[in-house]
Short mmCIF file of C-alpha atoms in Angstrom, two decimals:
data_model
loop_
_atom_site.label_atom_id
_atom_site.label_comp_id
_atom_site.label_asym_id
_atom_site.label_seq_id
_atom_site.Cartn_x
_atom_site.Cartn_y
_atom_site.Cartn_z
CA MET Z 1316 0.04 0.00 -0.16
CA ALA Z 1317 1.55 3.33 -1.11
CA ASP Z 1318 1.14 6.66 1.00
CA THR Z 1319 2.05 10.14 -0.19
CA LYS Z 1320 4.26 12.68 1.34
CA ARG Z 1321 4.36 16.29 0.19
CA GLU Z 1322 8.22 17.22 -0.14
CA ILE Z 1323 9.34 20.87 -0.24
CA GLU Z 1324 13.01 21.18 -0.37
CA ARG Z 1325 16.09 23.14 -1.36
CA LYS Z 1326 19.61 22.02 -2.28
CA TYR Z 1327 22.83 23.75 -1.86
CA GLU Z 1328 26.37 23.29 -2.96
CA GLY Z 1329 29.74 25.15 -2.24
CA PRO Z 1330 31.20 27.82 -4.16
CA PRO Z 1331 32.63 27.35 -7.67
CA THR Z 1332 36.05 27.47 -6.08
CA GLY Z 1333 35.55 24.03 -4.59
CA GLY Z 1334 35.64 22.31 -0.98
CA ASP Z 1335 33.11 20.76 0.89
CA PRO Z 1336 30.19 23.01 1.92
CA ALA Z 1337 29.95 23.39 5.67
CA LEU Z 1338 26.88 24.44 7.78
CA PRO Z 1339 26.62 27.87 9.16
CA ASP Z 1340 25.39 28.42 12.71
CA LEU Z 1341 21.77 28.13 12.08
CA THR Z 1342 20.39 29.09 15.75
CA ARG Z 1343 20.87 32.74 14.34
CA VAL Z 1344 18.12 31.79 11.61
CA PRO Z 1345 14.78 33.82 12.68
CA GLY Z 1346 12.40 31.56 14.53
CA VAL Z 1347 14.81 28.70 15.29
CA SER Z 1348 15.39 28.17 18.93
CA GLY Z 1349 17.60 24.95 18.63
CA VAL Z 1350 19.56 22.81 16.21
CA ILE Z 1351 19.46 19.14 17.34
CA ASP Z 1352 21.79 16.77 16.03
CA LYS Z 1353 20.28 13.46 14.70
CA GLY Z 1354 23.47 11.53 13.69
CA VAL Z 1355 24.50 10.33 10.74
CA ALA Z 1356 22.38 7.57 8.46
CA ASP Z 1357 23.87 5.46 5.67
CA LEU Z 1358 21.41 5.57 2.83
CA ASP Z 1359 21.81 2.97 -0.14
CA ALA Z 1360 19.52 4.07 -3.36
CA THR Z 1361 19.03 2.39 -6.62
CA TYR Z 1362 17.25 4.44 -9.01
CA TYR Z 1363 15.33 2.80 -11.95
CA ASP Z 1364 14.61 3.99 -15.40
CA THR Z 1365 13.93 3.00 -19.12
CA ALA Z 1366 17.12 2.60 -21.19
CA ASP Z 1367 16.24 5.65 -22.82
CA GLN Z 1368 15.81 7.65 -19.72
CA ARG Z 1369 12.00 8.69 -20.23
CA LEU Z 1370 11.37 9.08 -16.31
CA ALA Z 1371 14.53 11.28 -16.02
CA ALA Z 1372 13.49 13.45 -18.91
CA ALA Z 1373 10.03 14.23 -17.24
CA SER Z 1374 11.75 14.90 -14.11
CA LEU Z 1375 10.42 11.74 -12.60
CA THR Z 1376 12.78 9.70 -9.95
CA LEU Z 1377 11.96 6.21 -8.89
CA ARG Z 1378 14.34 4.47 -6.42
CA ARG Z 1379 14.45 1.57 -3.97
CA ARG Z 1380 16.29 2.62 -1.00
CA THR Z 1381 17.53 1.12 2.35
CA GLY Z 1382 18.65 2.86 5.34
CA GLY Z 1383 17.46 5.97 7.34
CA ASP Z 1384 13.86 5.98 8.73
CA ASP Z 1385 11.78 5.81 5.22
CA ALA Z 1386 13.49 2.65 3.69
CA GLY Z 1387 11.37 1.43 0.70
CA TRP Z 1388 10.14 2.30 -2.71
CA HIS Z 1389 9.85 5.99 -3.47
CA LEU Z 1390 8.38 7.61 -6.55
CA LYS Z 1391 8.87 11.41 -6.79
CA LEU Z 1392 6.57 13.47 -8.80
CA PRO Z 1393 7.21 16.99 -9.70
CA VAL Z 1394 4.56 19.45 -8.39
CA SER Z 1395 6.22 22.95 -8.85
CA GLU Z 1396 9.76 24.38 -8.43
CA GLY Z 1397 11.35 22.71 -5.17
CA VAL Z 1398 8.00 20.93 -4.57
CA ARG Z 1399 7.40 17.02 -5.25
CA ASP Z 1400 5.09 14.63 -4.10
CA GLU Z 1401 6.69 11.61 -2.73
CA ILE Z 1402 4.77 8.22 -3.22
CA ARG Z 1403 5.95 5.50 -0.90
CA ALA Z 1404 5.68 1.56 -0.99
CA PRO Z 1405 7.26 -1.13 1.19
CA LEU Z 1406 10.37 -2.70 0.41
CA ALA Z 1407 10.27 -5.52 -2.29
CA ASP Z 1408 12.47 -7.00 -4.73
CA THR Z 1409 10.83 -5.76 -7.64
CA VAL Z 1410 8.99 -2.37 -8.41
CA PRO Z 1411 5.44 -2.37 -6.70
CA HIS Z 1412 2.67 -1.98 -8.82
CA SER Z 1413 1.18 0.96 -7.13
CA LEU Z 1414 4.16 2.76 -8.54
CA SER Z 1415 4.75 1.22 -11.85
CA ALA Z 1416 1.22 2.32 -12.56
CA LEU Z 1417 1.99 5.75 -11.89
CA VAL Z 1418 4.66 6.02 -14.66
CA ARG Z 1419 3.05 3.77 -17.05
CA SER Z 1420 2.07 6.59 -19.29
CA ARG Z 1421 5.70 7.41 -19.66
CA VAL Z 1422 7.39 4.01 -19.49
CA ARG Z 1423 4.77 2.29 -22.15
CA GLU Z 1424 6.03 -1.15 -23.01
CA ALA Z 1425 9.83 -0.44 -21.86
CA GLU Z 1426 11.44 -2.26 -19.20
CA LEU Z 1427 12.39 -0.41 -15.80
CA VAL Z 1428 16.13 -1.20 -15.21
CA PRO Z 1429 18.68 -0.05 -12.70
CA VAL Z 1430 20.46 3.13 -13.72
CA VAL Z 1431 22.29 4.52 -10.88
CA ARG Z 1432 23.25 3.44 -7.42
CA LEU Z 1433 23.53 6.50 -4.90
CA LEU Z 1434 25.46 5.75 -1.55
CA SER Z 1435 24.89 8.56 0.93
CA ALA Z 1436 26.02 9.43 4.33
CA ARG Z 1437 23.45 11.72 5.76
CA ASP Z 1438 24.36 14.01 8.66
CA VAL Z 1439 21.06 15.05 9.81
CA ARG Z 1440 19.93 18.12 12.03
CA HIS Z 1441 16.35 19.24 13.06
CA LEU Z 1442 15.78 22.91 13.27
CA VAL Z 1443 12.90 23.52 15.98
CA ASP Z 1444 10.81 26.53 17.51
CA GLY Z 1445 10.72 27.47 21.07
CA SER Z 1446 8.09 24.82 21.78
CA GLY Z 1447 10.33 22.14 20.25
CA ALA Z 1448 8.24 21.59 17.01
CA LEU Z 1449 10.03 20.78 14.01
CA LEU Z 1450 10.80 23.61 11.37
CA ALA Z 1451 13.01 22.00 9.01
CA GLU Z 1452 15.42 19.05 8.48
CA VAL Z 1453 18.98 20.27 7.19
CA SER Z 1454 21.23 17.41 6.00
CA VAL Z 1455 24.64 17.42 4.93
CA ASP Z 1456 24.79 14.54 2.43
CA ARG Z 1457 28.11 12.98 0.95
CA VAL Z 1458 27.30 11.22 -2.08
CA ARG Z 1459 29.00 8.67 -4.21
CA ALA Z 1460 27.01 7.73 -7.35
CA GLU Z 1461 27.84 4.56 -9.46
CA ARG Z 1462 26.36 4.25 -12.98
CA LEU Z 1463 24.75 0.90 -13.58
CA SER Z 1464 23.68 1.01 -17.09
CA GLY Z 1465 24.25 3.49 -19.88
CA GLY Z 1466 27.66 4.33 -18.66
CA THR Z 1467 30.41 3.02 -16.08
CA GLY Z 1468 31.35 6.44 -14.41
CA VAL Z 1469 31.47 7.04 -10.64
CA ALA Z 1470 31.12 10.56 -9.07
CA GLU Z 1471 31.31 12.02 -5.67
CA TRP Z 1472 29.97 15.36 -4.10
CA THR Z 1473 28.86 16.86 -0.98
CA GLU Z 1474 25.53 18.85 -0.96
CA ILE Z 1475 23.29 20.41 1.83
CA GLU Z 1476 19.60 19.92 1.69
CA VAL Z 1477 16.83 21.60 3.53
CA GLU Z 1478 13.47 19.99 3.72
CA LEU Z 1479 10.65 21.89 5.23
CA ALA Z 1480 8.74 20.21 8.12
CA ASP Z 1481 5.28 18.99 7.37
CA ASP Z 1482 2.70 21.80 6.94
CA GLY Z 1483 5.32 24.29 7.39
CA ASP Z 1484 5.39 27.79 6.03
CA PRO Z 1485 7.64 27.77 2.93
CA ALA Z 1486 8.58 31.38 3.84
CA PHE Z 1487 10.82 29.78 6.35
CA LEU Z 1488 13.03 28.48 3.73
CA ASP Z 1489 13.82 31.83 2.54
CA LYS Z 1490 15.18 32.57 5.88
CA VAL Z 1491 17.33 29.56 5.94
CA GLU Z 1492 18.37 30.38 2.66
CA LYS Z 1493 19.67 33.85 3.29
CA LYS Z 1494 21.97 32.39 6.26
CA LEU Z 1495 23.35 29.83 3.96
CA ARG Z 1496 24.03 32.16 1.09
CA LYS Z 1497 25.79 34.49 3.65
CA ALA Z 1498 28.14 31.66 4.32
CA GLY Z 1499 28.86 31.21 0.63
CA LEU Z 1500 26.55 28.33 -0.22
CA GLU Z 1501 24.38 28.50 -3.43
CA ARG Z 1502 21.50 26.81 -4.91
CA SER Z 1503 22.52 23.41 -6.54
CA SER Z 1504 22.47 23.61 -10.37
CA SER Z 1505 21.10 20.10 -10.33
CA LYS Z 1506 17.52 19.42 -9.66
CA SER Z 1507 18.01 16.31 -7.93
CA LYS Z 1508 20.69 13.95 -6.81
CA LEU Z 1509 19.65 11.59 -9.71
CA ALA Z 1510 20.20 14.29 -12.44
CA ARG Z 1511 23.69 15.10 -11.24
CA ALA Z 1512 24.81 11.52 -10.96
CA LEU Z 1513 23.39 10.98 -14.48
CA SER Z 1514 25.38 13.96 -15.81
CA ASP Z 1515 28.36 13.29 -13.81
CA THR Z 1516 28.77 9.62 -14.46
CA ALA Z 1517 28.57 9.20 -18.27
CA ALA Z 1518 31.26 7.07 -19.30
CA THR Z 1519 32.65 9.63 -22.05
CA ALA Z 1520 31.52 12.47 -24.13
CA ALA Z 1521 31.25 9.82 -27.06
CA THR Z 1522 29.24 7.50 -24.92
CA ALA Z 1523 27.16 10.39 -24.02
CA ALA Z 1524 26.50 11.30 -27.52
CA THR Z 1525 25.54 7.84 -28.56
CA GLU Z 1526 22.88 7.89 -25.89
CA ALA Z 1527 21.35 11.02 -27.06
CA ALA Z 1528 21.24 9.56 -30.60
CA ASP Z 1529 19.50 6.25 -29.05
CA VAL Z 1530 17.14 8.26 -27.21
CA THR Z 1531 16.03 10.42 -30.00
CA ASP Z 1532 15.93 7.29 -32.27
CA THR Z 1533 13.73 5.59 -29.65
CA ALA Z 1534 11.53 8.58 -29.08
CA VAL Z 1535 11.01 8.71 -32.93
CA LYS Z 1536 10.13 5.01 -33.16
CA ARG Z 1537 7.38 5.41 -30.78
CA GLY Z 1538 5.75 7.57 -33.21
CA LYS Z 1539 4.84 6.39 -36.89
CA GLY Z 1540 7.67 6.09 -39.39
CA HIS Z 1541 10.88 8.45 -39.46
CA HIS Z 1542 10.90 11.81 -37.92
CA ARG Z 1543 10.89 14.67 -40.65
CA ASP Z 1544 11.08 18.54 -40.05
CA ASN Z 1545 9.49 18.99 -36.45
CA PRO Z 1546 7.58 22.24 -35.83
CA ALA Z 1547 8.32 21.90 -32.18
CA ASP Z 1548 12.08 22.62 -33.25
CA ARG Z 1549 11.46 26.24 -34.36
CA ALA Z 1550 8.95 29.27 -33.86
CA PRO Z 1551 5.24 28.72 -35.37
CA ARG Z 1552 5.57 29.90 -39.21
CA THR Z 1553 2.83 28.02 -41.15
CA ALA Z 1554 -0.59 27.08 -40.36
CA GLY Z 1555 0.55 23.48 -39.76
CA ASP Z 1556 3.08 24.57 -37.15
CA HIS Z 1557 0.44 26.35 -35.09
CA VAL Z 1558 -1.95 23.55 -35.29
CA LEU Z 1559 0.70 21.22 -34.19
CA ALA Z 1560 1.81 23.23 -31.36
CA TYR Z 1561 -1.62 23.13 -29.92
CA LEU Z 1562 -1.93 19.58 -30.59
CA ARG Z 1563 1.57 18.69 -28.88
CA ILE Z 1564 0.35 20.65 -25.85
CA GLN Z 1565 -2.79 18.58 -25.49
CA ARG Z 1566 -0.80 15.43 -25.96
CA ASP Z 1567 1.64 16.30 -23.05
CA VAL Z 1568 -1.20 17.28 -20.95
CA ILE Z 1569 -2.78 13.77 -21.45
CA ILE Z 1570 0.51 11.97 -20.70
CA GLU Z 1571 1.34 14.26 -17.65
CA LEU Z 1572 -2.13 13.93 -15.95
CA ASP Z 1573 -2.17 10.13 -16.17
CA PRO Z 1574 -0.69 9.94 -12.42
CA ALA Z 1575 -2.97 12.57 -10.99
CA VAL Z 1576 -6.01 10.77 -12.28
CA ARG Z 1577 -5.13 7.31 -10.98
CA ARG Z 1578 -4.48 9.05 -7.83
CA ASP Z 1579 -7.73 10.75 -7.91
CA LEU Z 1580 -6.45 14.35 -7.61
CA HIS Z 1581 -8.97 17.19 -7.58
CA ASP Z 1582 -9.80 18.17 -11.28
CA SER Z 1583 -7.57 15.58 -12.96
CA VAL Z 1584 -10.17 13.52 -14.46
CA HIS Z 1585 -11.96 16.45 -15.93
CA SER Z 1586 -8.68 18.18 -17.12
CA MET Z 1587 -7.76 15.09 -19.11
CA ARG Z 1588 -11.05 14.93 -20.53
CA VAL Z 1589 -10.67 18.38 -21.73
CA ALA Z 1590 -7.48 17.81 -23.21
CA THR Z 1591 -8.84 14.74 -25.22
CA ARG Z 1592 -11.64 16.75 -26.57
CA ARG Z 1593 -9.26 19.70 -27.42
CA MET Z 1594 -7.05 17.38 -29.47
CA ARG Z 1595 -10.20 15.59 -31.27
CA SER Z 1596 -11.86 19.10 -31.87
CA ALA Z 1597 -8.64 20.29 -33.38
CA PHE Z 1598 -8.54 17.05 -35.85
CA ARG Z 1599 -11.95 18.00 -37.15
CA SER Z 1600 -11.54 21.85 -37.15
CA TYR Z 1601 -8.29 21.75 -39.18
CA GLY Z 1602 -9.05 18.85 -41.33
CA LYS Z 1603 -7.52 20.94 -44.34
CA VAL Z 1604 -4.31 20.98 -42.37
CA LEU Z 1605 -3.92 17.34 -41.45
CA ASP Z 1606 -5.07 14.16 -43.26
CA ARG Z 1607 -8.40 13.01 -41.72
CA THR Z 1608 -7.84 9.59 -43.06
CA VAL Z 1609 -5.06 9.16 -40.43
CA THR Z 1610 -6.60 11.64 -37.60
CA ASP Z 1611 -10.29 10.43 -37.59
CA PRO Z 1612 -9.47 7.04 -36.44
CA ILE Z 1613 -7.22 8.66 -33.60
CA GLY Z 1614 -10.28 10.99 -32.86
CA ALA Z 1615 -12.54 7.99 -32.53
CA GLU Z 1616 -10.27 6.71 -29.77
CA LEU Z 1617 -10.21 10.11 -28.09
CA LYS Z 1618 -13.90 10.11 -28.04
CA TRP Z 1619 -13.70 6.66 -26.47
CA LEU Z 1620 -11.37 7.83 -23.81
CA ALA Z 1621 -13.37 11.09 -23.10
CA GLY Z 1622 -16.37 9.05 -22.81
CA GLU Z 1623 -14.67 6.74 -20.09
CA LEU Z 1624 -13.22 9.63 -18.23
CA GLY Z 1625 -16.85 11.22 -18.22
CA VAL Z 1626 -18.62 8.35 -16.41
CA GLY Z 1627 -16.98 9.36 -13.10
CA ARG Z 1628 -16.59 13.07 -14.05
CA ASP Z 1629 -20.58 13.28 -14.95
CA GLN Z 1630 -21.42 11.57 -11.71
CA GLU Z 1631 -19.21 13.82 -9.66
CA VAL Z 1632 -20.80 17.15 -11.25
CA LEU Z 1633 -24.46 15.48 -10.70
CA ALA Z 1634 -23.78 14.74 -7.11
CA GLU Z 1635 -22.28 18.23 -6.25
CA ARG Z 1636 -25.15 20.01 -8.03
CA LEU Z 1637 -27.87 17.87 -5.98
CA THR Z 1638 -26.11 17.98 -2.91
CA ALA Z 1639 -25.71 22.07 -3.19
CA ALA Z 1640 -29.39 21.90 -4.14
CA LEU Z 1641 -30.39 20.18 -0.80
CA ASP Z 1642 -28.41 22.53 1.10
CA ASP Z 1643 -30.43 25.44 -0.13
CA LEU Z 1644 -33.58 23.72 0.99
CA PRO Z 1645 -35.34 24.88 4.21
CA ASP Z 1646 -35.55 22.19 6.76
CA ASP Z 1647 -39.30 21.84 6.35
CA LEU Z 1648 -38.86 21.03 2.77
CA LEU Z 1649 -36.71 17.87 3.76
CA THR Z 1650 -38.80 14.72 4.13
CA GLY Z 1651 -37.30 11.29 4.46
CA PRO Z 1652 -33.60 10.13 4.23
CA VAL Z 1653 -32.91 12.19 1.34
CA ARG Z 1654 -28.95 13.02 2.27
CA ASP Z 1655 -28.53 9.33 2.88
CA ARG Z 1656 -30.19 8.13 -0.13
CA LEU Z 1657 -28.09 10.70 -2.35
CA GLY Z 1658 -24.93 9.78 -0.61
CA ASP Z 1659 -25.36 6.14 -1.15
CA TRP Z 1660 -26.27 6.80 -4.70
CA SER Z 1661 -23.45 9.02 -5.54
CA ARG Z 1662 -20.66 6.58 -3.87
CA ALA Z 1663 -22.09 3.36 -5.43
CA ARG Z 1664 -21.82 4.79 -8.80
CA GLY Z 1665 -18.57 6.82 -7.93
CA ASP Z 1666 -16.62 3.64 -6.79
CA GLY Z 1667 -17.75 1.70 -9.72
CA SER Z 1668 -16.72 4.27 -12.19
CA ARG Z 1669 -13.52 4.79 -10.40
CA ARG Z 1670 -12.25 0.99 -10.70
CA HIS Z 1671 -13.45 1.24 -14.34
CA LEU Z 1672 -11.39 3.85 -15.04
CA ILE Z 1673 -8.10 2.57 -13.78
CA ALA Z 1674 -8.81 -0.78 -15.59
CA VAL Z 1675 -9.11 1.59 -18.69
CA LEU Z 1676 -5.79 3.15 -18.13
CA ASP Z 1677 -4.17 -0.13 -17.42
CA GLY Z 1678 -5.50 -1.55 -20.71
CA ASP Z 1679 -3.72 -2.01 -23.89
CA ARG Z 1680 -6.09 0.05 -25.83
CA TYR Z 1681 -5.13 3.30 -23.89
CA LEU Z 1682 -1.42 2.27 -24.59
CA ASP Z 1683 -1.99 2.11 -28.33
CA LEU Z 1684 -3.95 5.54 -28.12
CA LEU Z 1685 -0.87 7.39 -26.49
CA ALA Z 1686 1.40 5.71 -29.23
CA ALA Z 1687 -0.92 7.08 -31.75
CA LEU Z 1688 -0.90 10.61 -30.32
CA ASP Z 1689 2.78 10.51 -30.32
CA GLY Z 1690 2.77 9.41 -33.90
CA VAL Z 1691 0.50 12.25 -35.34
CA VAL Z 1692 2.40 14.94 -33.46
CA ASP Z 1693 5.90 13.51 -34.33
CA ASP Z 1694 5.41 12.70 -37.85
CA PRO Z 1695 2.19 14.50 -38.96
CA PRO Z 1696 0.06 13.75 -41.84
CA LEU Z 1697 0.31 17.08 -43.40
CA LEU Z 1698 -1.63 18.33 -46.20
CA LYS Z 1699 -0.83 21.27 -48.86
CA ALA Z 1700 -2.54 23.73 -46.69
CA ALA Z 1701 -0.33 23.11 -43.65
CA ALA Z 1702 2.66 25.13 -45.42
CA GLY Z 1703 -0.07 28.05 -45.95
CA ASP Z 1704 -0.18 31.45 -44.26
CA PRO Z 1705 -1.97 30.86 -40.91
CA SER Z 1706 -3.87 34.04 -40.93
CA LYS Z 1707 -5.58 32.70 -43.98
CA VAL Z 1708 -5.77 28.78 -43.51
CA ILE Z 1709 -6.49 29.08 -39.65
CA THR Z 1710 -9.22 31.74 -40.23
CA ARG Z 1711 -11.04 29.97 -42.66
CA ALA Z 1712 -11.21 27.13 -40.49
CA VAL Z 1713 -12.58 29.09 -37.49
CA ARG Z 1714 -15.09 30.68 -39.45
CA LYS Z 1715 -16.59 27.35 -40.76
CA ASP Z 1716 -16.91 26.26 -37.18
CA PHE Z 1717 -18.53 29.30 -36.09
CA ALA Z 1718 -21.20 29.02 -39.27
CA LYS Z 1719 -22.07 25.80 -37.69
CA VAL Z 1720 -22.64 26.96 -34.38
CA SER Z 1721 -24.82 29.86 -35.58
CA ALA Z 1722 -27.18 27.37 -37.64
CA LEU Z 1723 -27.43 25.22 -34.51
CA VAL Z 1724 -28.31 28.09 -32.28
CA ASP Z 1725 -30.71 29.60 -34.79
CA ARG Z 1726 -32.54 26.12 -34.92
CA ALA Z 1727 -32.76 25.65 -31.13
CA LEU Z 1728 -34.17 29.23 -30.67
CA ASP Z 1729 -36.96 28.24 -33.27
CA LEU Z 1730 -38.01 25.54 -31.30
CA PRO Z 1731 -40.64 25.45 -28.42
CA PRO Z 1732 -39.60 24.40 -24.90
CA GLY Z 1733 -39.26 20.63 -24.69
CA ALA Z 1734 -37.24 17.59 -25.34
CA ASP Z 1735 -36.38 18.57 -29.00
CA ARG Z 1736 -35.26 21.93 -27.79
CA ASP Z 1737 -33.29 20.46 -24.90
CA LEU Z 1738 -31.50 18.13 -27.46
CA ALA Z 1739 -30.84 21.20 -29.74
CA MET Z 1740 -29.58 23.61 -27.16
CA HIS Z 1741 -27.03 20.48 -26.17
CA GLU Z 1742 -25.92 20.22 -29.78
CA ALA Z 1743 -25.23 23.86 -30.09
CA ARG Z 1744 -23.10 23.58 -26.85
CA LYS Z 1745 -20.91 20.90 -28.14
CA LYS Z 1746 -20.51 22.85 -31.58
CA ALA Z 1747 -19.63 26.01 -29.16
CA LYS Z 1748 -17.00 24.05 -27.39
CA ARG Z 1749 -15.41 22.99 -30.59
CA THR Z 1750 -15.16 26.41 -31.69
CA ARG Z 1751 -13.88 27.70 -28.62
CA TYR Z 1752 -10.94 25.03 -29.21
CA ALA Z 1753 -10.40 25.96 -32.64
CA ALA Z 1754 -10.11 29.82 -31.71
CA GLU Z 1755 -7.80 28.66 -28.93
CA ALA Z 1756 -5.32 27.03 -31.34
CA ALA Z 1757 -5.53 30.17 -33.88
CA THR Z 1758 -5.08 32.71 -31.01
CA PRO Z 1759 -1.07 32.31 -31.41
CA ALA Z 1760 -1.74 33.34 -35.05
CA LEU Z 1761 -4.48 35.64 -34.99
CA GLY Z 1762 -4.24 37.28 -31.90
CA GLY Z 1763 -7.10 39.48 -30.23
CA PRO Z 1764 -9.97 38.53 -32.73
CA ALA Z 1765 -9.52 34.65 -32.02
CA ALA Z 1766 -9.03 35.37 -28.15
CA GLY Z 1767 -12.27 37.43 -28.44
CA LEU Z 1768 -13.96 34.31 -29.81
CA VAL Z 1769 -12.63 32.21 -27.24
CA LYS Z 1770 -14.32 34.22 -24.51
CA SER Z 1771 -17.61 34.54 -26.08
CA MET Z 1772 -17.79 30.79 -26.99
CA LYS Z 1773 -16.84 29.85 -23.52
CA SER Z 1774 -19.64 32.24 -22.24
CA LEU Z 1775 -22.09 30.52 -24.54
CA GLN Z 1776 -20.72 27.17 -23.51
CA SER Z 1777 -21.20 27.78 -19.91
CA LEU Z 1778 -24.75 28.98 -20.31
CA LEU Z 1779 -25.81 26.02 -22.33
CA GLY Z 1780 -23.93 23.74 -19.95
CA ASP Z 1781 -26.02 24.97 -16.97
CA HIS Z 1782 -28.98 24.08 -19.05
CA GLN Z 1783 -27.76 20.65 -19.88
CA ASP Z 1784 -26.81 20.11 -16.23
CA SER Z 1785 -30.40 20.72 -15.41
CA VAL Z 1786 -31.57 18.09 -17.77
CA MET Z 1787 -29.41 15.57 -16.43
CA ALA Z 1788 -30.13 16.58 -12.78
CA ARG Z 1789 -33.76 16.08 -13.59
CA GLU Z 1790 -33.06 12.52 -14.93
CA ALA Z 1791 -31.21 11.61 -11.72
CA LEU Z 1792 -33.81 12.89 -9.28
CA ARG Z 1793 -36.64 11.18 -11.52
CA ASP Z 1794 -34.60 8.11 -10.74
CA LEU Z 1795 -33.86 8.72 -6.91
CA ALA Z 1796 -37.46 9.40 -6.61
CA ALA Z 1797 -38.61 6.16 -8.05
CA ARG Z 1798 -36.27 4.21 -5.71
CA ALA Z 1799 -37.36 6.14 -2.63
CA HIS Z 1800 -40.86 5.33 -3.56
CA ALA Z 1801 -40.03 1.65 -4.12
CA ALA Z 1802 -38.58 1.78 -0.58
CA GLY Z 1803 -41.65 3.12 0.96
CA GLU Z 1804 -40.06 6.63 1.38
CA SER Z 1805 -41.35 10.12 0.74
CA ALA Z 1806 -40.69 11.26 -2.61
CA PHE Z 1807 -41.75 14.98 -1.91
CA THR Z 1808 -38.25 16.53 -1.55
CA TYR Z 1809 -37.04 15.01 -4.98
CA GLY Z 1810 -40.31 16.72 -6.61
CA VAL Z 1811 -39.35 19.91 -5.00
CA LEU Z 1812 -35.62 19.68 -6.32
CA TYR Z 1813 -37.20 18.76 -9.67
CA GLY Z 1814 -39.55 21.83 -9.92
CA ARG Z 1815 -36.40 24.27 -8.95
CA GLU Z 1816 -34.36 22.64 -11.66
CA GLU Z 1817 -37.29 23.25 -14.34
CA ARG Z 1818 -37.31 26.91 -13.16
CA ARG Z 1819 -33.44 27.05 -13.65
CA ALA Z 1820 -33.47 25.63 -17.06
CA ALA Z 1821 -36.52 28.02 -18.01
CA ALA Z 1822 -34.19 30.92 -16.74
CA VAL Z 1823 -31.51 29.75 -19.01
CA GLU Z 1824 -33.68 29.51 -22.07
CA ALA Z 1825 -35.01 33.11 -21.41
CA ALA Z 1826 -31.37 34.56 -21.38
CA PHE Z 1827 -30.24 32.59 -24.06
CA PRO Z 1828 -31.41 35.07 -27.03
CA GLY Z 1829 -29.95 37.94 -25.18
CA GLU Z 1830 -26.51 35.94 -24.61
CA TRP Z 1831 -26.32 35.15 -28.37
CA GLU Z 1832 -27.32 38.40 -29.97
CA PRO Z 1833 -23.99 40.17 -29.44
CA ILE Z 1834 -22.01 37.07 -30.56
CA ALA Z 1835 -24.06 36.74 -33.80
CA GLY Z 1836 -23.31 40.50 -34.14
CA GLY Z 1837 -19.74 40.24 -33.86
CA GLY Z 1838 -19.60 37.70 -36.58
CA GLY Z 1839 -17.00 35.65 -35.12
CA ILE Z 1840 -13.38 36.58 -36.39
#
């Protein structure tokens, strides 16, 4: 069973003139009342990665460590500068599944192998306040690095590490750093011990060059065919450059969010789902730039993944909406065990969708999709228009999408209230979302007009989304009322909530023409 610790730390090294860094008197740091010597711990850590170092390229570290008070397997995921989440699992001979699953979107089919061994003598001190509470842990680490694969080098160095106590104020690290800088210490030029070890233990310059070529070749082979001119290597100039830059960002987001989705972090499922939709929309909107005979099958798989992600997300949104509606009701309108039934309904569906989603991410179909995404952005199926002037090619694509939104909105406004109008508004919402994403991709090329269209489509999408949420909430309330009635419970409260949702939808429909009028008058871009 893995657990997670948020790690906020900074690393320091001595001046360029050489010599081991030495700690100054840290009792003079504001807020520090005592420095407690905790002794020296001998640590033995073996770091794992793929042969082409895919984890290191993403600033991820996976290690098996013995010694100290946290022996076990550790996976470190970057959060922000100097902040990482360390996910721990008990010692075992092989990489625990709880950790290997979190790097699957990076590792894919490759094997995790030992790449570096670090032997450290860690001299630890605790900085405490007047009550004896821990403020930070400061360690002087004397490190020996041994390359286990991809080289044969050995390196040694000494560094100082300052790690903030759990729930500590990050500003305290600034106070410690001020003292360390006065003593001649500087922030480490390496982001981690592993990064320095990989850099310092390359066997020879020739070996390092060969490794770099092998890494590039492997990365290309994960796509389709041979690597041609890559727009990522230069500033966007053509329509194809701009579209591919947008697609590449979405591909990266999907891969980077995989561990967060598996850990069920807030908004991660929604964010990954949005990235799949953005990518699929770009394929369709820019069909004159990228060959749709290639991108349509990938788009179908993105739609599949978005649907799988949406099972849990839609349930979460519904539960939040209905819970908030219950909170707004006066007590005299609450009859029966409504909260308990809603909670049971939400948990049952949520738990099931969660297990299903993890199975999807563990499946071969998902890995095949990631490989296809690599292929389409690394070796894109560009058409003739891709080489064209972005101000012309991209503008035409966005205007075409906006015309489709206009037609759907006009149809919805012509229909009377009811199921047909609900469906028409939902279709208009989906097309507004696609137009918004097309305008997002266009913004770097077209500037203000595209940015304005993004804003207006987002506003329209939000209004129509509230309407669709009301449609879905009413369906859920009908289901809950039927279950309550079958169990001999009062269905009165569900009826009250249903009526409120009807009024909420009616208010959206009344606001719809006024929301659309200035957008239609603007004419898109």
